[in-house]
PDB file of C-alpha atoms in Angstrom:
ATOM      1  CA  MET A   1     -37.967 -71.268  -3.659  1.00 52.00           C
ATOM      2  CA  ARG A   2     -39.024 -69.650  -0.459  1.00 57.00           C
ATOM      3  CA  LYS A   3     -39.877 -65.950  -0.454  1.00 57.00           C
ATOM      4  CA  ILE A   4     -37.722 -63.350   2.066  1.00 53.00           C
ATOM      5  CA  PRO A   5     -39.719 -61.690   4.407  1.00 59.00           C
ATOM      6  CA  LEU A   6     -40.313 -58.406   3.348  1.00 52.00           C
ATOM      7  CA  TYR A   7     -39.321 -57.214   7.055  1.00 50.00           C
ATOM      8  CA  LEU A   8     -35.909 -58.896   6.275  1.00 46.00           C
ATOM      9  CA  LEU A   9     -35.529 -57.114   3.078  1.00 44.00           C
ATOM     10  CA  TYR A  10     -36.250 -53.784   4.996  1.00 49.00           C
ATOM     11  CA  ILE A  11     -33.360 -53.922   7.506  1.00 46.00           C
ATOM     12  CA  CYS A  12     -30.922 -55.484   4.899  1.00 47.00           C
ATOM     13  CA  VAL A  13     -31.703 -51.470   2.912  1.00 42.00           C
ATOM     14  CA  VAL A  14     -31.503 -49.710   6.083  1.00 42.00           C
ATOM     15  CA  SER A  15     -28.189 -51.303   7.232  1.00 50.00           C
ATOM     16  CA  THR A  16     -26.662 -51.009   3.465  1.00 48.00           C
ATOM     17  CA  ALA A  17     -27.503 -46.815   3.607  1.00 45.00           C
ATOM     18  CA  VAL A  18     -27.003 -46.857   7.180  1.00 45.00           C
ATOM     19  CA  ALA A  19     -22.942 -48.021   6.299  1.00 47.00           C
ATOM     20  CA  CYS A  20     -22.752 -45.747   3.503  1.00 47.00           C
ATOM     21  CA  SER A  21     -24.102 -42.623   5.744  1.00 48.00           C
ATOM     22  CA  SER A  22     -21.044 -44.125   8.456  1.00 52.00           C
ATOM     23  CA  ALA A  23     -18.904 -43.530   5.949  1.00 48.00           C
ATOM     24  CA  TRP A  24     -19.902 -40.218   4.527  1.00 45.00           C
ATOM     25  CA  ASP A  25     -19.852 -39.248   8.300  1.00 50.00           C
ATOM     26  CA  ASP A  26     -16.755 -40.265   9.300  1.00 50.00           C
ATOM     27  CA  LYS A  27     -15.219 -38.365   6.220  1.00 49.00           C
ATOM     28  CA  TYR A  28     -17.083 -35.436   5.520  1.00 50.00           C
ATOM     29  CA  GLY A  29     -19.345 -34.799   9.192  1.00 49.00           C
ATOM     30  CA  GLU A  30     -23.016 -35.586   7.286  1.00 49.00           C
ATOM     31  CA  THR A  31     -25.518 -38.320   6.760  1.00 43.00           C
ATOM     32  CA  ALA A  32     -26.515 -39.712   3.403  1.00 42.00           C
ATOM     33  CA  PHE A  33     -29.996 -38.303   4.471  1.00 40.00           C
ATOM     34  CA  GLY A  34     -28.567 -34.672   4.411  1.00 50.00           C
ATOM     35  CA  ALA A  35     -28.746 -34.545   8.414  1.00 51.00           C
ATOM     36  CA  VAL A  36     -25.334 -32.442   9.935  1.00 50.00           C
ATOM     37  CA  THR A  37     -23.758 -34.074  12.836  1.00 62.00           C
ATOM     38  CA  SER A  38     -20.410 -33.078  13.107  1.00 83.00           C
ATOM     39  CA  ILE A  39     -19.113 -30.509  10.682  1.00 85.00           C
ATOM     40  CA  SER A  40     -16.129 -28.403  11.263  1.00 92.00           C
ATOM     41  CA  LEU A  41     -14.433 -25.988   9.897  1.00 95.00           C
ATOM     42  CA  SER A  42     -12.079 -23.240  11.434  1.00 96.00           C
ATOM     43  CA  VAL A  43      -9.370 -21.031  10.639  1.00 97.00           C
ATOM     44  CA  GLY A  44      -6.180 -19.480  12.628  1.00 96.00           C
ATOM     45  CA  THR A  45      -7.199 -15.420  12.503  1.00 97.00           C
ATOM     46  CA  ALA A  46     -10.051 -13.874  11.631  1.00 97.00           C
ATOM     47  CA  GLU A  47      -7.373 -10.922  10.582  1.00 98.00           C
ATOM     48  CA  LEU A  48      -4.627 -10.194   8.909  1.00 98.00           C
ATOM     49  CA  SER A  49      -2.693  -6.841   8.671  1.00 98.00           C
ATOM     50  CA  TYR A  50       0.518  -5.602   6.783  1.00 98.00           C
ATOM     51  CA  GLU A  51       2.645  -2.994   6.523  1.00 96.00           C
ATOM     52  CA  SER A  52       2.549  -1.187   2.942  1.00 96.00           C
ATOM     53  CA  GLN A  53       6.011  -3.075   1.690  1.00 95.00           C
ATOM     54  CA  GLY A  54       3.255  -6.249   1.778  1.00 97.00           C
ATOM     55  CA  GLY A  55       4.413 -10.012   3.000  1.00 97.00           C
ATOM     56  CA  ALA A  56       3.184 -13.117   2.945  1.00 97.00           C
ATOM     57  CA  ASN A  57       1.734 -16.020   5.691  1.00 97.00           C
ATOM     58  CA  ASP A  58       0.027 -19.431   6.044  1.00 97.00           C
ATOM     59  CA  VAL A  59      -2.932 -19.745   8.177  1.00 98.00           C
ATOM     60  CA  PRO A  60      -3.845 -22.939  10.323  1.00 97.00           C
ATOM     61  CA  VAL A  61      -7.001 -24.489   9.004  1.00 97.00           C
ATOM     62  CA  ALA A  62      -8.627 -27.374  10.237  1.00 96.00           C
ATOM     63  CA  ALA A  63     -11.644 -29.053   8.749  1.00 94.00           C
ATOM     64  CA  ASN A  64     -13.183 -32.508   8.552  1.00 92.00           C
ATOM     65  CA  VAL A  65     -14.578 -31.031   5.280  1.00 92.00           C
ATOM     66  CA  PRO A  66     -13.667 -29.807   1.534  1.00 94.00           C
ATOM     67  CA  TRP A  67     -13.180 -26.657   1.519  1.00 96.00           C
ATOM     68  CA  THR A  68     -12.009 -23.408  -1.249  1.00 96.00           C
ATOM     69  CA  VAL A  69     -10.107 -20.146  -0.568  1.00 97.00           C
ATOM     70  CA  SER A  70     -10.956 -16.989  -2.731  1.00 96.00           C
ATOM     71  CA  SER A  71      -9.671 -13.447  -2.909  1.00 94.00           C
ATOM     72  CA  GLY A  72     -11.885 -11.027  -5.183  1.00 90.00           C
ATOM     73  CA  ALA A  73      -8.034  -8.339  -5.006  1.00 96.00           C
ATOM     74  CA  ALA A  74      -5.124  -8.410  -7.687  1.00 97.00           C
ATOM     75  CA  TRP A  75      -3.024  -7.380  -4.719  1.00 98.00           C
ATOM     76  CA  LEU A  76      -3.476 -10.734  -3.035  1.00 98.00           C
ATOM     77  CA  THR A  77      -2.495 -14.500  -3.863  1.00 97.00           C
ATOM     78  CA  VAL A  78      -3.989 -16.980  -1.681  1.00 97.00           C
ATOM     79  CA  ASN A  79      -3.771 -21.373  -2.493  1.00 97.00           C
ATOM     80  CA  ARG A  80      -4.819 -23.645  -0.067  1.00 96.00           C
ATOM     81  CA  ASN A  81      -2.528 -26.393   0.667  1.00 95.00           C
ATOM     82  CA  ASP A  82      -1.969 -30.090  -0.999  1.00 94.00           C
ATOM     83  CA  ALA A  83      -3.369 -31.686   2.667  1.00 94.00           C
ATOM     84  CA  GLY A  84      -5.911 -29.114   3.486  1.00 94.00           C
ATOM     85  CA  THR A  85      -4.716 -28.264   6.376  1.00 96.00           C
ATOM     86  CA  SER A  86      -3.428 -24.921   5.793  1.00 97.00           C
ATOM     87  CA  LEU A  87      -3.721 -21.220   3.003  1.00 97.00           C
ATOM     88  CA  SER A  88      -1.318 -19.501   2.183  1.00 98.00           C
ATOM     89  CA  VAL A  89      -1.208 -15.340   1.420  1.00 98.00           C
ATOM     90  CA  ILE A  90       1.151 -13.351  -0.560  1.00 98.00           C
ATOM     91  CA  CYS A  91      -0.165  -9.660  -0.317  1.00 98.00           C
ATOM     92  CA  GLN A  92       1.329  -6.940  -3.003  1.00 98.00           C
ATOM     93  CA  PRO A  93       2.877  -3.764  -1.624  1.00 96.00           C
ATOM     94  CA  ASN A  94       1.061  -0.981  -1.457  1.00 97.00           C
ATOM     95  CA  MET A  95       2.803   1.747  -3.169  1.00 93.00           C
ATOM     96  CA  SER A  96      -0.189   4.352  -2.749  1.00 94.00           C
ATOM     97  CA  LEU A  97      -1.072   6.708   0.674  1.00 93.00           C
ATOM     98  CA  ASN A  98      -3.849   4.668   1.200  1.00 96.00           C
ATOM     99  CA  GLU A  99      -4.738   1.583   3.529  1.00 98.00           C
ATOM    100  CA  ARG A 100      -6.846  -0.978   0.893  1.00 98.00           C
ATOM    101  CA  GLN A 101      -8.880  -3.845   2.679  1.00 98.00           C
ATOM    102  CA  ALA A 102      -9.827  -7.369   1.220  1.00 98.00           C
ATOM    103  CA  THR A 103     -11.904 -10.354   1.854  1.00 98.00           C
ATOM    104  CA  LEU A 104     -10.439 -13.804   2.211  1.00 98.00           C
ATOM    105  CA  THR A 105     -13.649 -16.153   1.907  1.00 97.00           C
ATOM    106  CA  VAL A 106     -13.078 -19.761   2.964  1.00 97.00           C
ATOM    107  CA  SER A 107     -16.291 -22.530   2.026  1.00 95.00           C
ATOM    108  CA  GLY A 108     -17.020 -25.589   3.027  1.00 93.00           C
ATOM    109  CA  VAL A 109     -19.818 -28.071   3.269  1.00 89.00           C
ATOM    110  CA  GLY A 110     -22.685 -25.383   4.764  1.00 86.00           C
ATOM    111  CA  GLN A 111     -20.505 -23.198   6.344  1.00 92.00           C
ATOM    112  CA  THR A 112     -17.888 -20.141   4.871  1.00 95.00           C
ATOM    113  CA  LEU A 113     -15.464 -18.084   6.959  1.00 96.00           C
ATOM    114  CA  THR A 114     -13.996 -14.660   6.014  1.00 97.00           C
ATOM    115  CA  ILE A 115     -10.492 -13.625   7.513  1.00 98.00           C
ATOM    116  CA  ALA A 116     -10.194  -9.255   7.168  1.00 98.00           C
ATOM    117  CA  VAL A 117      -6.774  -8.216   5.064  1.00 98.00           C
ATOM    118  CA  SER A 118      -5.714  -4.843   5.296  1.00 98.00           C
ATOM    119  CA  GLN A 119      -2.586  -3.220   4.256  1.00 98.00           C
ATOM    120  CA  ARG A 120      -1.708   0.546   5.161  1.00 97.00           C
ATOM    121  CA  GLY A 121      -0.352   3.026   2.211  1.00 97.00           C
ATOM    122  CA  VAL A 122       3.171   4.356   2.232  1.00 96.00           C
ATOM    123  CA  THR A 123       3.809   7.127   4.575  1.00 95.00           C
ATOM    124  CA  ALA A 124       3.880  10.500   2.773  1.00 94.00           C
ATOM    125  CA  PRO A 125       7.212  12.111   2.359  1.00 96.00           C
ATOM    126  CA  ASN A 126       8.073  15.466   4.644  1.00 97.00           C
ATOM    127  CA  VAL A 127      10.033  17.678   2.885  1.00 97.00           C
ATOM    128  CA  GLY A 128      11.246  20.628   4.972  1.00 97.00           C
ATOM    129  CA  THR A 129      10.261  24.385   3.818  1.00 97.00           C
ATOM    130  CA  PRO A 130      13.777  25.848   2.849  1.00 97.00           C
ATOM    131  CA  GLY A 131      15.428  28.197   4.615  1.00 97.00           C
ATOM    132  CA  VAL A 132      16.917  31.738   3.058  1.00 97.00           C
ATOM    133  CA  GLY A 133      20.381  32.182   4.230  1.00 95.00           C
ATOM    134  CA  THR A 134      22.335  35.444   2.662  1.00 95.00           C
ATOM    135  CA  VAL A 135      20.531  37.318  -0.283  1.00 97.00           C
ATOM    136  CA  GLU A 136      21.992  39.866  -2.497  1.00 97.00           C
ATOM    137  CA  LYS A 137      21.153  41.757  -5.510  1.00 96.00           C
ATOM    138  CA  HIS A 138      21.267  39.053  -7.750  1.00 96.00           C
ATOM    139  CA  SER A 139      21.234  35.726  -5.223  1.00 97.00           C
ATOM    140  CA  ALA A 140      20.674  33.892  -2.452  1.00 97.00           C
ATOM    141  CA  ASN A 141      21.145  30.964  -0.738  1.00 97.00           C
ATOM    142  CA  CYS A 142      18.793  27.912   0.791  1.00 97.00           C
ATOM    143  CA  GLN A 143      18.743  25.329   2.721  1.00 97.00           C
ATOM    144  CA  PHE A 144      16.164  22.269   3.689  1.00 97.00           C
ATOM    145  CA  THR A 145      15.626  19.021   5.413  1.00 97.00           C
ATOM    146  CA  PHE A 146      13.562  15.849   4.076  1.00 97.00           C
ATOM    147  CA  SER A 147      12.497  12.422   5.054  1.00 96.00           C
ATOM    148  CA  SER A 148      10.699   9.558   3.615  1.00 95.00           C
ATOM    149  CA  ALA A 149       9.822   6.686   5.888  1.00 92.00           C
ATOM    150  CA  ASP A 150       9.113   4.009   3.098  1.00 93.00           C
ATOM    151  CA  LEU A 151      10.238   5.499  -0.303  1.00 93.00           C
ATOM    152  CA  ASP A 152      13.860   6.285  -1.420  1.00 94.00           C
ATOM    153  CA  VAL A 153      14.645   9.590  -2.433  1.00 96.00           C
ATOM    154  CA  THR A 154      15.958   9.796  -5.916  1.00 95.00           C
ATOM    155  CA  ALA A 155      16.349  13.460  -6.274  1.00 95.00           C
ATOM    156  CA  CYS A 156      15.877  16.779  -4.438  1.00 96.00           C
ATOM    157  CA  GLY A 157      15.877  20.707  -5.556  1.00 96.00           C
ATOM    158  CA  VAL A 158      14.253  23.429  -5.174  1.00 97.00           C
ATOM    159  CA  CYS A 159      11.608  25.333  -7.804  1.00 97.00           C
ATOM    160  CA  TYR A 160      11.012  29.810  -7.684  1.00 97.00           C
ATOM    161  CA  SER A 161       9.471  32.375  -9.413  1.00 96.00           C
ATOM    162  CA  SER A 162       8.973  36.626  -8.703  1.00 96.00           C
ATOM    163  CA  THR A 163       5.464  35.642 -10.873  1.00 95.00           C
ATOM    164  CA  THR A 164       4.183  32.612  -9.881  1.00 94.00           C
ATOM    165  CA  SER A 165       2.808  32.281  -6.019  1.00 95.00           C
ATOM    166  CA  GLU A 166       2.816  28.425  -6.207  1.00 96.00           C
ATOM    167  CA  PRO A 167       6.109  27.281  -8.276  1.00 96.00           C
ATOM    168  CA  THR A 168       6.407  24.025  -9.806  1.00 95.00           C
ATOM    169  CA  THR A 169       9.280  22.254 -11.470  1.00 94.00           C
ATOM    170  CA  ASP A 170       8.140  23.279 -14.747  1.00 93.00           C
ATOM    171  CA  SER A 171       9.351  27.242 -13.144  1.00 92.00           C
ATOM    172  CA  ALA A 172      12.769  27.877 -12.856  1.00 91.00           C
ATOM    173  CA  THR A 173      14.547  24.626 -11.312  1.00 93.00           C
ATOM    174  CA  LEU A 174      17.739  23.370  -9.234  1.00 94.00           C
ATOM    175  CA  ARG A 175      18.022  19.962  -8.932  1.00 93.00           C
ATOM    176  CA  GLN A 176      20.272  17.097  -7.717  1.00 93.00           C
ATOM    177  CA  ASP A 177      20.185  13.781  -7.714  1.00 93.00           C
ATOM    178  CA  ASN A 178      19.659  12.043  -4.211  1.00 90.00           C
ATOM    179  CA  SER A 179      20.078   8.141  -3.156  1.00 86.00           C
ATOM    180  CA  GLY A 180      18.449   7.448   0.272  1.00 89.00           C
ATOM    181  CA  ARG A 181      14.923   8.631   2.138  1.00 93.00           C
ATOM    182  CA  SER A 182      16.671  11.378   4.559  1.00 94.00           C
ATOM    183  CA  GLY A 183      19.091  14.181   4.150  1.00 94.00           C
ATOM    184  CA  GLN A 184      19.421  17.643   3.773  1.00 95.00           C
ATOM    185  CA  ALA A 185      20.408  20.366  -0.129  1.00 96.00           C
ATOM    186  CA  ALA A 186      21.476  23.448   0.182  1.00 96.00           C
ATOM    187  CA  PHE A 187      21.474  25.661  -3.392  1.00 97.00           C
ATOM    188  CA  ALA A 188      22.514  28.826  -4.614  1.00 97.00           C
ATOM    189  CA  LEU A 189      20.554  30.807  -6.861  1.00 97.00           C
ATOM    190  CA  THR A 190      21.716  33.076  -8.856  1.00 96.00           C
ATOM    191  CA  GLY A 191      20.542  35.265 -11.838  1.00 96.00           C
ATOM    192  CA  LEU A 192      17.878  37.060 -10.193  1.00 97.00           C
ATOM    193  CA  ASN A 193      16.619  40.126 -10.536  1.00 96.00           C
ATOM    194  CA  SER A 194      17.208  42.970  -7.730  1.00 96.00           C
ATOM    195  CA  LYS A 195      14.639  44.726  -6.191  1.00 96.00           C
ATOM    196  CA  THR A 196      12.199  41.564  -6.741  1.00 97.00           C
ATOM    197  CA  THR A 197      10.576  39.305  -4.321  1.00 98.00           C
ATOM    198  CA  TYR A 198      10.387  35.088  -4.996  1.00 98.00           C
ATOM    199  CA  HIS A 199       8.583  32.786  -4.053  1.00 98.00           C
ATOM    200  CA  LEU A 200      10.893  29.724  -3.387  1.00 98.00           C
ATOM    201  CA  ARG A 201       9.953  25.859  -2.322  1.00 97.00           C
ATOM    202  CA  ALA A 202      11.755  22.457  -2.061  1.00 97.00           C
ATOM    203  CA  PHE A 203      10.554  19.651  -3.445  1.00 97.00           C
ATOM    204  CA  ILE A 204      11.612  15.686  -3.542  1.00 97.00           C
ATOM    205  CA  THR A 205      11.353  12.947  -6.374  1.00 96.00           C
ATOM    206  CA  THR A 206       9.458   9.036  -5.330  1.00 95.00           C
ATOM    207  CA  ALA A 207       8.335   6.638  -7.094  1.00 93.00           C
ATOM    208  CA  LEU A 208       4.917   8.011  -6.108  1.00 93.00           C
ATOM    209  CA  GLY A 209       6.244  11.187  -8.374  1.00 94.00           C
ATOM    210  CA  THR A 210       7.048  15.266  -6.795  1.00 96.00           C
ATOM    211  CA  HIS A 211       6.195  16.281  -3.539  1.00 96.00           C
ATOM    212  CA  TYR A 212       6.578  19.875  -2.632  1.00 97.00           C
ATOM    213  CA  SER A 213       7.336  21.983   0.556  1.00 97.00           C
ATOM    214  CA  GLU A 214       5.279  25.531   1.745  1.00 97.00           C
ATOM    215  CA  VAL A 215       6.324  27.963  -0.190  1.00 98.00           C
ATOM    216  CA  VAL A 216       8.625  30.540   1.412  1.00 98.00           C
ATOM    217  CA  GLU A 217       8.620  34.359  -0.330  1.00 97.00           C
ATOM    218  CA  PHE A 218      11.685  36.718  -0.438  1.00 97.00           C
ATOM    219  CA  THR A 219      13.321  39.646  -1.373  1.00 97.00           C
ATOM    220  CA  THR A 220      16.675  40.324  -3.371  1.00 97.00           C
ATOM    221  CA  LEU A 221      18.245  43.659  -2.429  1.00 97.00           C
ATOM    222  CA  ALA A 222      18.003  47.062  -4.793  1.00 93.00           C
ATOM    223  CA  SER A 223      20.530  48.216  -7.378  1.00 81.00           C
ATOM    224  CA  VAL A 224      22.998  51.097  -5.243  1.00 67.00           C
ATOM    225  CA  PRO A 225      22.657  54.307  -7.608  1.00 64.00           C
ATOM    226  CA  ASN A 226      23.953  53.724 -11.564  1.00 61.00           C
ATOM    227  CA  GLU A 227      24.140  50.537 -11.357  1.00 58.00           C
ATOM    228  CA  GLY A 228      22.708  48.310 -13.963  1.00 55.00           C
ATOM    229  CA  ASP A 229      20.069  45.286 -13.182  1.00 53.00           C
ATOM    230  CA  ASN A 230      23.166  42.845 -13.681  1.00 54.00           C
ATOM    231  CA  GLY A 231      25.358  44.426 -11.166  1.00 49.00           C
ATOM    232  CA  THR A 232      27.053  46.407 -13.535  1.00 49.00           C
ATOM    233  CA  PRO A 233      27.564  50.014 -13.638  1.00 41.00           C
ATOM    234  CA  GLN A 234      25.125  52.324 -16.269  1.00 37.00           C
ATOM    235  CA  GLU A 235      27.384  54.740 -18.533  1.00 32.00           C
TER     236      GLU A 235
END
């Protein structure tokens, strides 16, 4: 039996290893011996920004290596498509006044890329300071305007007090239902005490709660002689 020379055996082993390395390199860009040749991983953008109402995007991914995508933000849903050519991002609505940020991490063989994600908060509603019109001994008229760029206004009204400098809806309140995001409201305050200073402010209600205007003051007229505080002559 003829022995195979050692140098021929060595050539066979090396050839097999090179063939395996070439197959791996064609698929993943790295040789079987660990030497990096031409790994390629790139994404279509480094930044994503969303309005407060949220949205969705598909981001192209070019890679010759397996890759994954992850996000630590509960308000983002990210997935890799089956072909590995893109990733999808779904951003939930931001129902706060504050901007929020997150980072998507795309990881391949020996490479990590990031995509910065930001989403603005809702714009704070504007409640105009109420204008006070006719003031009588026991009544007053007022009106105000309001607007909300991102949130529906479900109710509006005024609250007033002669003892609290910053009345809230826990004070005396006049309220009406509303639909839409902007408008004007007018109210007639009755049953007031004469010659009394009242603190008044407007408010609106949205999904975020109650939003108030600045406080305005007005003073009711004094009663005429021999007239009670309720407007009726005294005996």
